[in-house]
Coordinates of C-alpha atoms in Angstrom, one line a residue:
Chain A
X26 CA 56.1 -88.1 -111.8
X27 CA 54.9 -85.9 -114.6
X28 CA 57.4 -84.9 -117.2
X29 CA 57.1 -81.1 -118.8
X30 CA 57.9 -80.5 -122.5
X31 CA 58.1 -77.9 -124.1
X32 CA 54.5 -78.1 -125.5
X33 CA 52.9 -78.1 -122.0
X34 CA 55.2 -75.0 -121.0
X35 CA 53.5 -73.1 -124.7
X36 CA 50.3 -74.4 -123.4
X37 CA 50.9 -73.0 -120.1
X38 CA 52.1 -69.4 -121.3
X39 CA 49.0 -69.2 -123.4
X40 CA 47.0 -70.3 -120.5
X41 CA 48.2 -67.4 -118.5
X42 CA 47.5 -64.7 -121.5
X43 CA 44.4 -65.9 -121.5
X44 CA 43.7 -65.4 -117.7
X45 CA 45.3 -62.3 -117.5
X46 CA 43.3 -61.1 -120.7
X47 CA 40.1 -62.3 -119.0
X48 CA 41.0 -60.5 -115.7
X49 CA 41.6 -56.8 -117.0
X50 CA 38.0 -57.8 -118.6
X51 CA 36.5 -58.1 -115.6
X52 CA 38.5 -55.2 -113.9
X53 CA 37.0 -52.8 -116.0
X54 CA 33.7 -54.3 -116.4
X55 CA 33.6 -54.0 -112.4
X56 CA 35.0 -50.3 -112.8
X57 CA 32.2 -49.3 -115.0
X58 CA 29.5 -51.2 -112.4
X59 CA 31.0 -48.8 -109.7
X60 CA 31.0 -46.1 -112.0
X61 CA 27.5 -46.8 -112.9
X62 CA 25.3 -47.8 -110.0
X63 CA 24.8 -45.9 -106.5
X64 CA 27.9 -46.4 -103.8
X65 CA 25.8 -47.7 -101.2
X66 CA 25.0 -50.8 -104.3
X67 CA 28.9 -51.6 -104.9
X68 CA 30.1 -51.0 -102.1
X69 CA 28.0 -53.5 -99.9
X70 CA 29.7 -56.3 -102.7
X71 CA 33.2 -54.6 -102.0
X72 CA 33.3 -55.1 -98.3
X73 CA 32.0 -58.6 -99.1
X74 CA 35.5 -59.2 -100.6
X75 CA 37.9 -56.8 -98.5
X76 CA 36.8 -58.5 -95.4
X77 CA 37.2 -61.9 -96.5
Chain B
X11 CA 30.6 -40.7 -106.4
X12 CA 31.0 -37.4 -107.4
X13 CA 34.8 -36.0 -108.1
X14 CA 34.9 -32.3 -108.9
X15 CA 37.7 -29.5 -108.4
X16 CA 39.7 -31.7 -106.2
X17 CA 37.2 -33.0 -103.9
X18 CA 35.6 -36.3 -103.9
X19 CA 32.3 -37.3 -102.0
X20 CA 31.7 -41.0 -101.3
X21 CA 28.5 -42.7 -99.8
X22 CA 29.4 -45.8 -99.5
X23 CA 29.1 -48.8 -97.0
X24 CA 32.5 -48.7 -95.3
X25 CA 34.5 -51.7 -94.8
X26 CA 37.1 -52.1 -91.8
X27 CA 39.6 -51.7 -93.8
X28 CA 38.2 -47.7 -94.0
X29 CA 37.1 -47.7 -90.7
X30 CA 40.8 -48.3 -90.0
X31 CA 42.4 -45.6 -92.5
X32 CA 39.7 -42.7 -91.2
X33 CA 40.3 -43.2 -87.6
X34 CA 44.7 -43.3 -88.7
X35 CA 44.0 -40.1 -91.3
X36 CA 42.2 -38.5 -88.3
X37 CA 45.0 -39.0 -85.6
X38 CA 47.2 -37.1 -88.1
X39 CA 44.5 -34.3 -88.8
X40 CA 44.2 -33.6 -85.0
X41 CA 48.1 -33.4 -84.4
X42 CA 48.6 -31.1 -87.5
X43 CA 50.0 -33.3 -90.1
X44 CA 50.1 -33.1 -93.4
X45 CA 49.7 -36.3 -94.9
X46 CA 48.1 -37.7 -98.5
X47 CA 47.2 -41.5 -99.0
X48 CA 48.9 -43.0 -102.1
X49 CA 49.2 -46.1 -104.2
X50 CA 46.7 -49.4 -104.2
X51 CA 44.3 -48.0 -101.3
X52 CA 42.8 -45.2 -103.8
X53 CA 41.8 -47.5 -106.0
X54 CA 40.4 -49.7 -103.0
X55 CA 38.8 -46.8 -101.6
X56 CA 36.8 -46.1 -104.7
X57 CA 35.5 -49.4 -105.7
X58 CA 38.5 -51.9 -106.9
X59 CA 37.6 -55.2 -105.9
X60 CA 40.6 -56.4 -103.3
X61 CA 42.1 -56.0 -100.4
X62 CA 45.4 -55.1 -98.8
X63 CA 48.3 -55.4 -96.0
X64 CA 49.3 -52.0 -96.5
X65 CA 48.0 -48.2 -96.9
X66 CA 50.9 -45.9 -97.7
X67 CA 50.8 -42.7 -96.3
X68 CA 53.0 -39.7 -97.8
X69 CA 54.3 -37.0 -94.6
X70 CA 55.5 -33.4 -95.4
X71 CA 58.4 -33.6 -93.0
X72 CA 58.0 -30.0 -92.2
X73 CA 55.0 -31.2 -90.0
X74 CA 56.5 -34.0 -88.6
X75 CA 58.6 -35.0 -85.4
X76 CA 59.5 -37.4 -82.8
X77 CA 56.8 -35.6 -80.7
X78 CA 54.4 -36.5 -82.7
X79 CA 55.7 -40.1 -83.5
X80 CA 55.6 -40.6 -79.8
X81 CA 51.8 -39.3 -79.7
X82 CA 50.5 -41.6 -82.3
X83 CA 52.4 -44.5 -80.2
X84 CA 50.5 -43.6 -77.5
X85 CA 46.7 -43.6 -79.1
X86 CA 47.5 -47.2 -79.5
X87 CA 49.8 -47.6 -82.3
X88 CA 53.2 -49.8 -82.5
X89 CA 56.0 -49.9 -85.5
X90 CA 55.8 -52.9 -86.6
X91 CA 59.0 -53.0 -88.4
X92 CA 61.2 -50.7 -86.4
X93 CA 60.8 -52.1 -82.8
X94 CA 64.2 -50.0 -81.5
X95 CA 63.8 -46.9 -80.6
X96 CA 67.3 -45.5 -82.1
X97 CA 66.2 -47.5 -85.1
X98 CA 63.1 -44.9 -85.5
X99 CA 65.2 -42.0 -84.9
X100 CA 67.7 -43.0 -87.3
X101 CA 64.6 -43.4 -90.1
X102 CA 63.4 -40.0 -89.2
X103 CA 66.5 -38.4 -90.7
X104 CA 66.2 -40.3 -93.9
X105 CA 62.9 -41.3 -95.8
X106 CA 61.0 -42.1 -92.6
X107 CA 59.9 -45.3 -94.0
X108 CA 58.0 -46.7 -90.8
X109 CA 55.0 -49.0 -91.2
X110 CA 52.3 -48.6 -87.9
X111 CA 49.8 -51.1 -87.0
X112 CA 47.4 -51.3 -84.3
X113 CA 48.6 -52.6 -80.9
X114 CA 48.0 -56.7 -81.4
X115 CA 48.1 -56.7 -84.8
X116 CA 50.6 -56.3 -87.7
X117 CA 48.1 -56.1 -90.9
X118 CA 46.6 -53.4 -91.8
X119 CA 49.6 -51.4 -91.5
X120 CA 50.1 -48.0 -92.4
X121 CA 53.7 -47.0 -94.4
X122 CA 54.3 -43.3 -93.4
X123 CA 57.2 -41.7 -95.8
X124 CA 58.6 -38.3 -96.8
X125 CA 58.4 -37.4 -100.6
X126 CA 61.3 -38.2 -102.5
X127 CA 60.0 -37.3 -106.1
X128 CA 58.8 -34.4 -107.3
X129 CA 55.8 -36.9 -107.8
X130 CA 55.5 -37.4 -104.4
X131 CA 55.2 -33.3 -103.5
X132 CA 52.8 -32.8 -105.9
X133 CA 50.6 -35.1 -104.7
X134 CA 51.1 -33.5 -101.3
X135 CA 50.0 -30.1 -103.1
X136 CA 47.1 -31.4 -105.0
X137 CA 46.0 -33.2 -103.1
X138 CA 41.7 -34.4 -103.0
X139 CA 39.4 -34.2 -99.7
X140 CA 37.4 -37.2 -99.9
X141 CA 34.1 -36.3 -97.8
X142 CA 31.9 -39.0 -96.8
X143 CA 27.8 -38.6 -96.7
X144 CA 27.1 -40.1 -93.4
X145 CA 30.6 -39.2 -92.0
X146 CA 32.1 -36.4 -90.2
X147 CA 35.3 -37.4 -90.9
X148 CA 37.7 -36.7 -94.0
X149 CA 40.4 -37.4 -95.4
X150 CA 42.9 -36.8 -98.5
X151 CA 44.4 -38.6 -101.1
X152 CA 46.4 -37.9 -104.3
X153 CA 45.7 -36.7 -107.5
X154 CA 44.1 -39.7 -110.0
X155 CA 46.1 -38.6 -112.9
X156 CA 49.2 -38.7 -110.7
X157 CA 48.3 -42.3 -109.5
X158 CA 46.8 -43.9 -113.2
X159 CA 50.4 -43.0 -114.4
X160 CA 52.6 -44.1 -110.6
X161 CA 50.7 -47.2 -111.0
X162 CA 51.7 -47.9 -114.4
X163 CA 55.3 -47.1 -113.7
X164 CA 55.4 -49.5 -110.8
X165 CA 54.2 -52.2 -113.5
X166 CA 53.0 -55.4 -112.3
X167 CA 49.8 -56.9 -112.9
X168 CA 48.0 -55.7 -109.9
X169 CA 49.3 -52.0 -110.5
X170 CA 48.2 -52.9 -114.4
X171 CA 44.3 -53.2 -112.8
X172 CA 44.2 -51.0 -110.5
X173 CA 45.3 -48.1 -112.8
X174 CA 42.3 -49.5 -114.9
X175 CA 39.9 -49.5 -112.3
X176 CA 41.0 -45.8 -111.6
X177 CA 40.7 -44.7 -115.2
X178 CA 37.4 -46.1 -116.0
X179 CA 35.6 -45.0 -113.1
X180 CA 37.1 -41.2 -113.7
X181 CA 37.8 -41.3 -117.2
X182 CA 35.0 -38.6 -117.6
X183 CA 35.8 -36.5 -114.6
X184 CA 39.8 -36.6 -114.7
X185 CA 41.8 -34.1 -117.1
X186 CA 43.3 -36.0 -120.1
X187 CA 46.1 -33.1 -120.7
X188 CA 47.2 -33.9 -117.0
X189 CA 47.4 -37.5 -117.5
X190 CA 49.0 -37.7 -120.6
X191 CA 51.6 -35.2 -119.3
X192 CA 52.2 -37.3 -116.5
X193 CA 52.0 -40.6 -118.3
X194 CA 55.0 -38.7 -120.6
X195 CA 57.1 -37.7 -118.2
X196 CA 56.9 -41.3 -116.1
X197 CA 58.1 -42.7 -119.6
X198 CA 54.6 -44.6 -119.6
X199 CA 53.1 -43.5 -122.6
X200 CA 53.1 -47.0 -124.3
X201 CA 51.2 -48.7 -121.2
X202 CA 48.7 -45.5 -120.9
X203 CA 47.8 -46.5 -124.5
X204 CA 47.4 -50.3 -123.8
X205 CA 45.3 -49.2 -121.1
X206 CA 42.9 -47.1 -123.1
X207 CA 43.0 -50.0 -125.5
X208 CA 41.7 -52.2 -122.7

């Protein structure tokens, strides 16, 4: 059984910053590929995801 | 995509998930309602990269009534989470607040509800046609300004992205005084900025 102190719980909380930092990244990198390139481009990746 | 004077036109590949909403948004075109899709499916519809169990549809009650409920049952349609029929009745009084799927299934479903904010009826008013190239069909949804600054208000992380996805893909085409205003009066000014900051 693993313990948690409260160094692994700081670790953890950083952890998460650091993912949700690198996801808005990625949203709006995304957002500007949409913005950017033809619908017909994006799209065909979208429906990729939505209908997994 | 090109947005312009409150129109929208979209050529992309559509998923089924689209499919789904056009042939919904068409049953309530044919019987006369007025109707404007809000929330996480604008965002989906123009480009955000995730799916969902839900499309929310906002109803002016004025065009609305158990007829009509009864005819949108009968193209095939069932309430997934109002299965007695005084229970239906009882919602139509108050916000409506009835979530349809497709007979067999339960997701996708589609929320109908009335306005309750002053929000909600102007994006009712203000609504945008979205026209699709190789479509026929239409449909409407609300204002971006109106659902950059909703989205913020509702606050989670998911409503966090997809208000960014919204606002970088329009940032050029939407009108900054409207957003800000809105952003004001939602009391989400401080977000707005962390989003710009983004």
């Amino acid at each position: 059984m693993y313990m948690t102190n409260s160094k692994d719980l700081e670790k953890l909380e950083r952890k998460q910053e650091k993912n949700k930092k690198q996801r808005r990244k990625f949203v709006k990198k995304w957002a500007e590929y949409v913005k950017n390139n033809p619908d017909k481009d994006w799209s065909k990746q979208q429906k990729t995801v939505v209908e997994q | 995509m090109r947005l312009d004077s409150g129109s929208l036109v979209l050529d992309k590949e559509l998923s089924d998930l689209d499919l789904k909403v056009l042939e919904f948004s068409q049953l309530l075109e044919e019987l006369e309602v007025d109707y404007v899709i809000v929330s996480g499916y604008v965002a989906i519809l123009t480009g955000r990269s995730r799916g969902t169990e839900d499309v929310d549809f906002l109803i002016s009650p004025e065009t609305f009534d158990k007829q009509k409920f009864d005819e949108i049952l009968e193209e095939g349609y069932w309430a997934v989470d109002a299965t007695e029929k005084s229970e239906v009745e009882e919602r139509m009084d108050d916000d409506l607040s009835i979530r349809l799927a497709e007979e067999g299934e339960v997701i996708p479903n589609f929320e109908l509800f009335y306005p309750a904010t002053s929000y909600d009826r102007k994006s009712l008013e203000d609504k945008i046609t979205v026209n699709f190239e190789a479509e026929e069909r239409k449909l409407f949804i609300s204002p971006i300004e109106l659902q950059i600054s909703y989205k913020l208000y509702l606050g989670s992380e998911k409503d966090f992205e997809d208000a960014l996805h919204l606002y970088t893909v329009f940032k050029d085409e939407i009108n900054d005084q409207k957003l800000q205003k809105t952003s004001k009066q939602m009391n989400v000014h401080d977000k707005f900025k962390r989003l710009r900051e983004t």
